[in-house]
Amino acid sequence: REPSILNYFRKNYVAIFKHLIKGTQLLQKHNIIHRDVKSLNLMIKYKKDNNKASLTYIDFGLSEEMKTNFSA
């Protein structure tokens, strides 16, 4: 039997991708460019009791502040 978190991700990959997009939009809203987005720089918090997960961007070592706001 596979671990619960793998099962969660297989069933909810669209919602997870949307969560990543929202995180990127939030960074853009605050004029931050992460510059190193990859799976190793995402922290996943999974709660078995309610079968929910949240994603958080981590490692902002290469990030920069945008000089110009490109938001619409």
Tab-separated table of N, CA and C in Angstrom:
chain	number	residue	atom	x	y	z
A	1	ARG	N	0.849	-1.192	0.000
A	1	ARG	CA	0.000	0.000	0.000
A	1	ARG	C	0.892	1.253	0.000
A	2	GLU	N	0.547	2.231	-0.841
A	2	GLU	CA	1.368	3.435	-0.946
A	2	GLU	C	1.079	4.403	0.200
A	3	PRO	N	2.059	5.226	0.557
A	3	PRO	CA	1.847	6.219	1.618
A	3	PRO	C	0.714	7.188	1.271
A	4	SER	N	0.045	7.687	2.270
A	4	SER	CA	-1.100	8.579	2.090
A	4	SER	C	-0.742	9.825	1.293
A	5	ILE	N	0.441	10.380	1.514
A	5	ILE	CA	0.792	11.624	0.827
A	5	ILE	C	0.922	11.407	-0.689
A	6	LEU	N	1.452	10.268	-1.108
A	6	LEU	CA	1.541	9.988	-2.545
A	6	LEU	C	0.153	9.851	-3.147
A	7	ASN	N	-0.720	9.193	-2.442
A	7	ASN	CA	-2.098	9.049	-2.887
A	7	ASN	C	-2.761	10.421	-2.986
A	8	TYR	N	-2.515	11.270	-2.012
A	8	TYR	CA	-3.070	12.628	-2.015
A	8	TYR	C	-2.609	13.388	-3.259
A	9	PHE	N	-1.319	13.343	-3.554
A	9	PHE	CA	-0.789	14.087	-4.694
A	9	PHE	C	-1.303	13.544	-6.018
A	10	ARG	N	-1.453	12.257	-6.129
A	10	ARG	CA	-1.991	11.694	-7.373
A	10	ARG	C	-3.429	12.148	-7.618
A	11	LYS	N	-4.194	12.262	-6.557
A	11	LYS	CA	-5.600	12.633	-6.694
A	11	LYS	C	-5.801	14.143	-6.817
A	12	ASN	N	-4.843	14.942	-6.371
A	12	ASN	CA	-5.033	16.385	-6.270
A	12	ASN	C	-3.978	17.204	-7.004
A	13	TYR	N	-3.371	16.647	-8.040
A	13	TYR	CA	-2.267	17.355	-8.700
A	13	TYR	C	-2.699	18.685	-9.316
A	14	VAL	N	-3.921	18.810	-9.786
A	14	VAL	CA	-4.378	20.077	-10.360
A	14	VAL	C	-4.474	21.141	-9.270
A	15	ALA	N	-5.039	20.791	-8.125
A	15	ALA	CA	-5.139	21.734	-7.006
A	15	ALA	C	-3.755	22.132	-6.509
A	16	ILE	N	-2.823	21.209	-6.492
A	16	ILE	CA	-1.454	21.499	-6.049
A	16	ILE	C	-0.793	22.476	-7.018
A	17	PHE	N	-0.969	22.246	-8.312
A	17	PHE	CA	-0.400	23.154	-9.309
A	17	PHE	C	-0.994	24.550	-9.163
A	18	LYS	N	-2.299	24.646	-8.935
A	18	LYS	CA	-2.947	25.941	-8.724
A	18	LYS	C	-2.377	26.633	-7.487
A	19	HIS	N	-2.085	25.866	-6.452
A	19	HIS	CA	-1.496	26.415	-5.232
A	19	HIS	C	-0.119	27.014	-5.536
A	20	LEU	N	0.665	26.328	-6.373
A	20	LEU	CA	1.977	26.845	-6.772
A	20	LEU	C	1.841	28.145	-7.550
A	21	ILE	N	0.866	28.213	-8.433
A	21	ILE	CA	0.627	29.434	-9.214
A	21	ILE	C	0.240	30.585	-8.286
A	22	LYS	N	-0.639	30.306	-7.322
A	22	LYS	CA	-1.046	31.350	-6.374
A	22	LYS	C	0.145	31.846	-5.564
A	23	GLY	N	1.035	30.937	-5.180
A	23	GLY	CA	2.235	31.334	-4.450
A	23	GLY	C	3.128	32.235	-5.285
A	24	THR	N	3.268	31.905	-6.558
A	24	THR	CA	4.067	32.725	-7.465
A	24	THR	C	3.430	34.100	-7.643
A	25	GLN	N	2.104	34.141	-7.753
A	25	GLN	CA	1.403	35.418	-7.881
A	25	GLN	C	1.579	36.266	-6.629
A	26	LEU	N	1.577	35.637	-5.469
A	26	LEU	CA	1.771	36.368	-4.216
A	26	LEU	C	3.170	36.989	-4.167
A	27	LEU	N	4.166	36.223	-4.582
A	27	LEU	CA	5.524	36.767	-4.632
A	27	LEU	C	5.583	37.957	-5.581
A	28	GLN	N	4.954	37.821	-6.745
A	28	GLN	CA	4.944	38.902	-7.728
A	28	GLN	C	4.249	40.134	-7.167
A	29	LYS	N	3.164	39.922	-6.445
A	29	LYS	CA	2.431	41.042	-5.839
A	29	LYS	C	3.326	41.839	-4.903
A	30	HIS	N	4.258	41.148	-4.249
A	30	HIS	CA	5.186	41.804	-3.326
A	30	HIS	C	6.532	42.123	-3.985
A	31	ASN	N	6.542	42.080	-5.318
A	31	ASN	CA	7.731	42.432	-6.112
A	31	ASN	C	8.953	41.579	-5.787
A	32	ILE	N	8.734	40.281	-5.609
A	32	ILE	CA	9.838	39.362	-5.317
A	32	ILE	C	9.969	38.355	-6.453
A	33	ILE	N	11.211	38.161	-6.918
A	33	ILE	CA	11.522	37.117	-7.899
A	33	ILE	C	12.299	36.036	-7.142
A	34	HIS	N	11.786	34.815	-7.106
A	34	HIS	CA	12.440	33.734	-6.355
A	34	HIS	C	13.741	33.293	-7.035
A	35	ARG	N	13.739	33.093	-8.322
A	35	ARG	CA	14.886	32.737	-9.164
A	35	ARG	C	15.448	31.328	-8.958
A	36	ASP	N	14.826	30.513	-8.113
A	36	ASP	CA	15.319	29.150	-7.911
A	36	ASP	C	14.162	28.216	-7.560
A	37	VAL	N	13.068	28.329	-8.327
A	37	VAL	CA	11.902	27.484	-8.055
A	37	VAL	C	12.177	26.078	-8.584
A	38	LYS	N	12.144	25.120	-7.694
A	38	LYS	CA	12.313	23.703	-8.028
A	38	LYS	C	11.745	22.899	-6.865
A	39	SER	N	11.589	21.632	-7.049
A	39	SER	CA	10.946	20.802	-6.028
A	39	SER	C	11.693	20.835	-4.688
A	40	LEU	N	12.998	20.978	-4.729
A	40	LEU	CA	13.773	21.019	-3.476
A	40	LEU	C	13.515	22.295	-2.676
A	41	ASN	N	12.977	23.311	-3.319
A	41	ASN	CA	12.704	24.571	-2.638
A	41	ASN	C	11.222	24.764	-2.338
A	42	LEU	N	10.516	23.659	-2.216
A	42	LEU	CA	9.121	23.680	-1.792
A	42	LEU	C	8.985	22.821	-0.545
A	43	MET	N	8.374	23.369	0.477
A	43	MET	CA	8.127	22.613	1.701
A	43	MET	C	6.675	22.143	1.662
A	44	ILE	N	6.480	20.868	1.878
A	44	ILE	CA	5.140	20.288	1.846
A	44	ILE	C	4.745	19.912	3.268
A	45	LYS	N	3.618	20.454	3.694
A	45	LYS	CA	3.060	20.096	4.998
A	45	LYS	C	1.821	19.257	4.732
A	46	TYR	N	1.835	18.030	5.208
A	46	TYR	CA	0.706	17.132	4.976
A	46	TYR	C	0.110	16.738	6.316
A	47	LYS	N	-1.188	16.895	6.446
A	47	LYS	CA	-1.892	16.516	7.669
A	47	LYS	C	-2.717	15.273	7.380
A	48	LYS	N	-2.298	14.175	7.981
A	48	LYS	CA	-2.978	12.906	7.758
A	48	LYS	C	-4.415	12.917	8.274
A	49	ASP	N	-4.631	13.597	9.400
A	49	ASP	CA	-5.950	13.545	10.034
A	49	ASP	C	-7.058	14.124	9.157
A	50	ASN	N	-6.760	15.149	8.343
A	50	ASN	CA	-7.794	15.712	7.467
A	50	ASN	C	-7.433	15.580	5.980
A	51	ASN	N	-6.348	14.846	5.683
A	51	ASN	CA	-5.923	14.578	4.308
A	51	ASN	C	-5.743	15.863	3.495
A	52	LYS	N	-5.080	16.859	4.095
A	52	LYS	CA	-4.825	18.137	3.425
A	52	LYS	C	-3.322	18.383	3.374
A	53	ALA	N	-2.912	19.099	2.346
A	53	ALA	CA	-1.505	19.464	2.213
A	53	ALA	C	-1.401	20.939	1.867
A	54	SER	N	-0.306	21.546	2.275
A	54	SER	CA	-0.025	22.922	1.885
A	54	SER	C	1.418	22.995	1.409
A	55	LEU	N	1.667	23.903	0.489
A	55	LEU	CA	2.994	24.083	-0.087
A	55	LEU	C	3.514	25.462	0.262
A	56	THR	N	4.795	25.540	0.561
A	56	THR	CA	5.422	26.800	0.910
A	56	THR	C	6.749	26.915	0.164
A	57	TYR	N	6.969	28.058	-0.464
A	57	TYR	CA	8.274	28.323	-1.080
A	57	TYR	C	9.303	28.539	0.029
A	58	ILE	N	10.493	27.958	-0.138
A	58	ILE	CA	11.581	28.152	0.818
A	58	ILE	C	12.854	28.497	0.040
A	59	ASP	N	13.906	28.797	0.754
A	59	ASP	CA	15.235	29.117	0.205
A	59	ASP	C	15.180	30.301	-0.759
A	60	PHE	N	15.155	31.479	-0.191
A	60	PHE	CA	15.108	32.713	-0.972
A	60	PHE	C	16.499	33.310	-1.162
A	61	GLY	N	17.533	32.469	-1.100
A	61	GLY	CA	18.910	32.936	-1.224
A	61	GLY	C	19.230	33.617	-2.541
A	62	LEU	N	18.608	33.209	-3.617
A	62	LEU	CA	18.857	33.811	-4.934
A	62	LEU	C	17.783	34.816	-5.323
A	63	SER	N	16.834	35.049	-4.444
A	63	SER	CA	15.717	35.940	-4.787
A	63	SER	C	16.170	37.395	-4.880
A	64	GLU	N	15.390	38.172	-5.611
A	64	GLU	CA	15.657	39.598	-5.771
A	64	GLU	C	14.348	40.360	-5.743
A	65	GLU	N	14.439	41.608	-5.392
A	65	GLU	CA	13.279	42.483	-5.450
A	65	GLU	C	13.197	43.054	-6.871
A	66	MET	N	11.999	43.007	-7.448
A	66	MET	CA	11.820	43.583	-8.779
A	66	MET	C	11.903	45.102	-8.672
A	67	LYS	N	12.595	45.709	-9.604
A	67	LYS	CA	12.705	47.167	-9.627
A	67	LYS	C	11.452	47.804	-10.181
A	68	THR	N	10.754	47.093	-11.065
A	68	THR	CA	9.531	47.595	-11.687
A	68	THR	C	8.422	46.604	-11.421
A	69	ASN	N	7.250	47.075	-11.098
A	69	ASN	CA	6.107	46.209	-10.869
A	69	ASN	C	5.460	45.883	-12.219
A	70	PHE	N	5.455	44.603	-12.590
A	70	PHE	CA	4.881	44.168	-13.859
A	70	PHE	C	3.455	43.677	-13.708
A	71	SER	N	2.858	43.817	-12.531
A	71	SER	CA	1.496	43.364	-12.315
A	71	SER	C	0.535	44.190	-13.133
A	72	ALA	N	-0.523	43.530	-13.580
A	72	ALA	CA	-1.545	44.250	-14.373
A	72	ALA	C	-2.422	45.087	-13.475
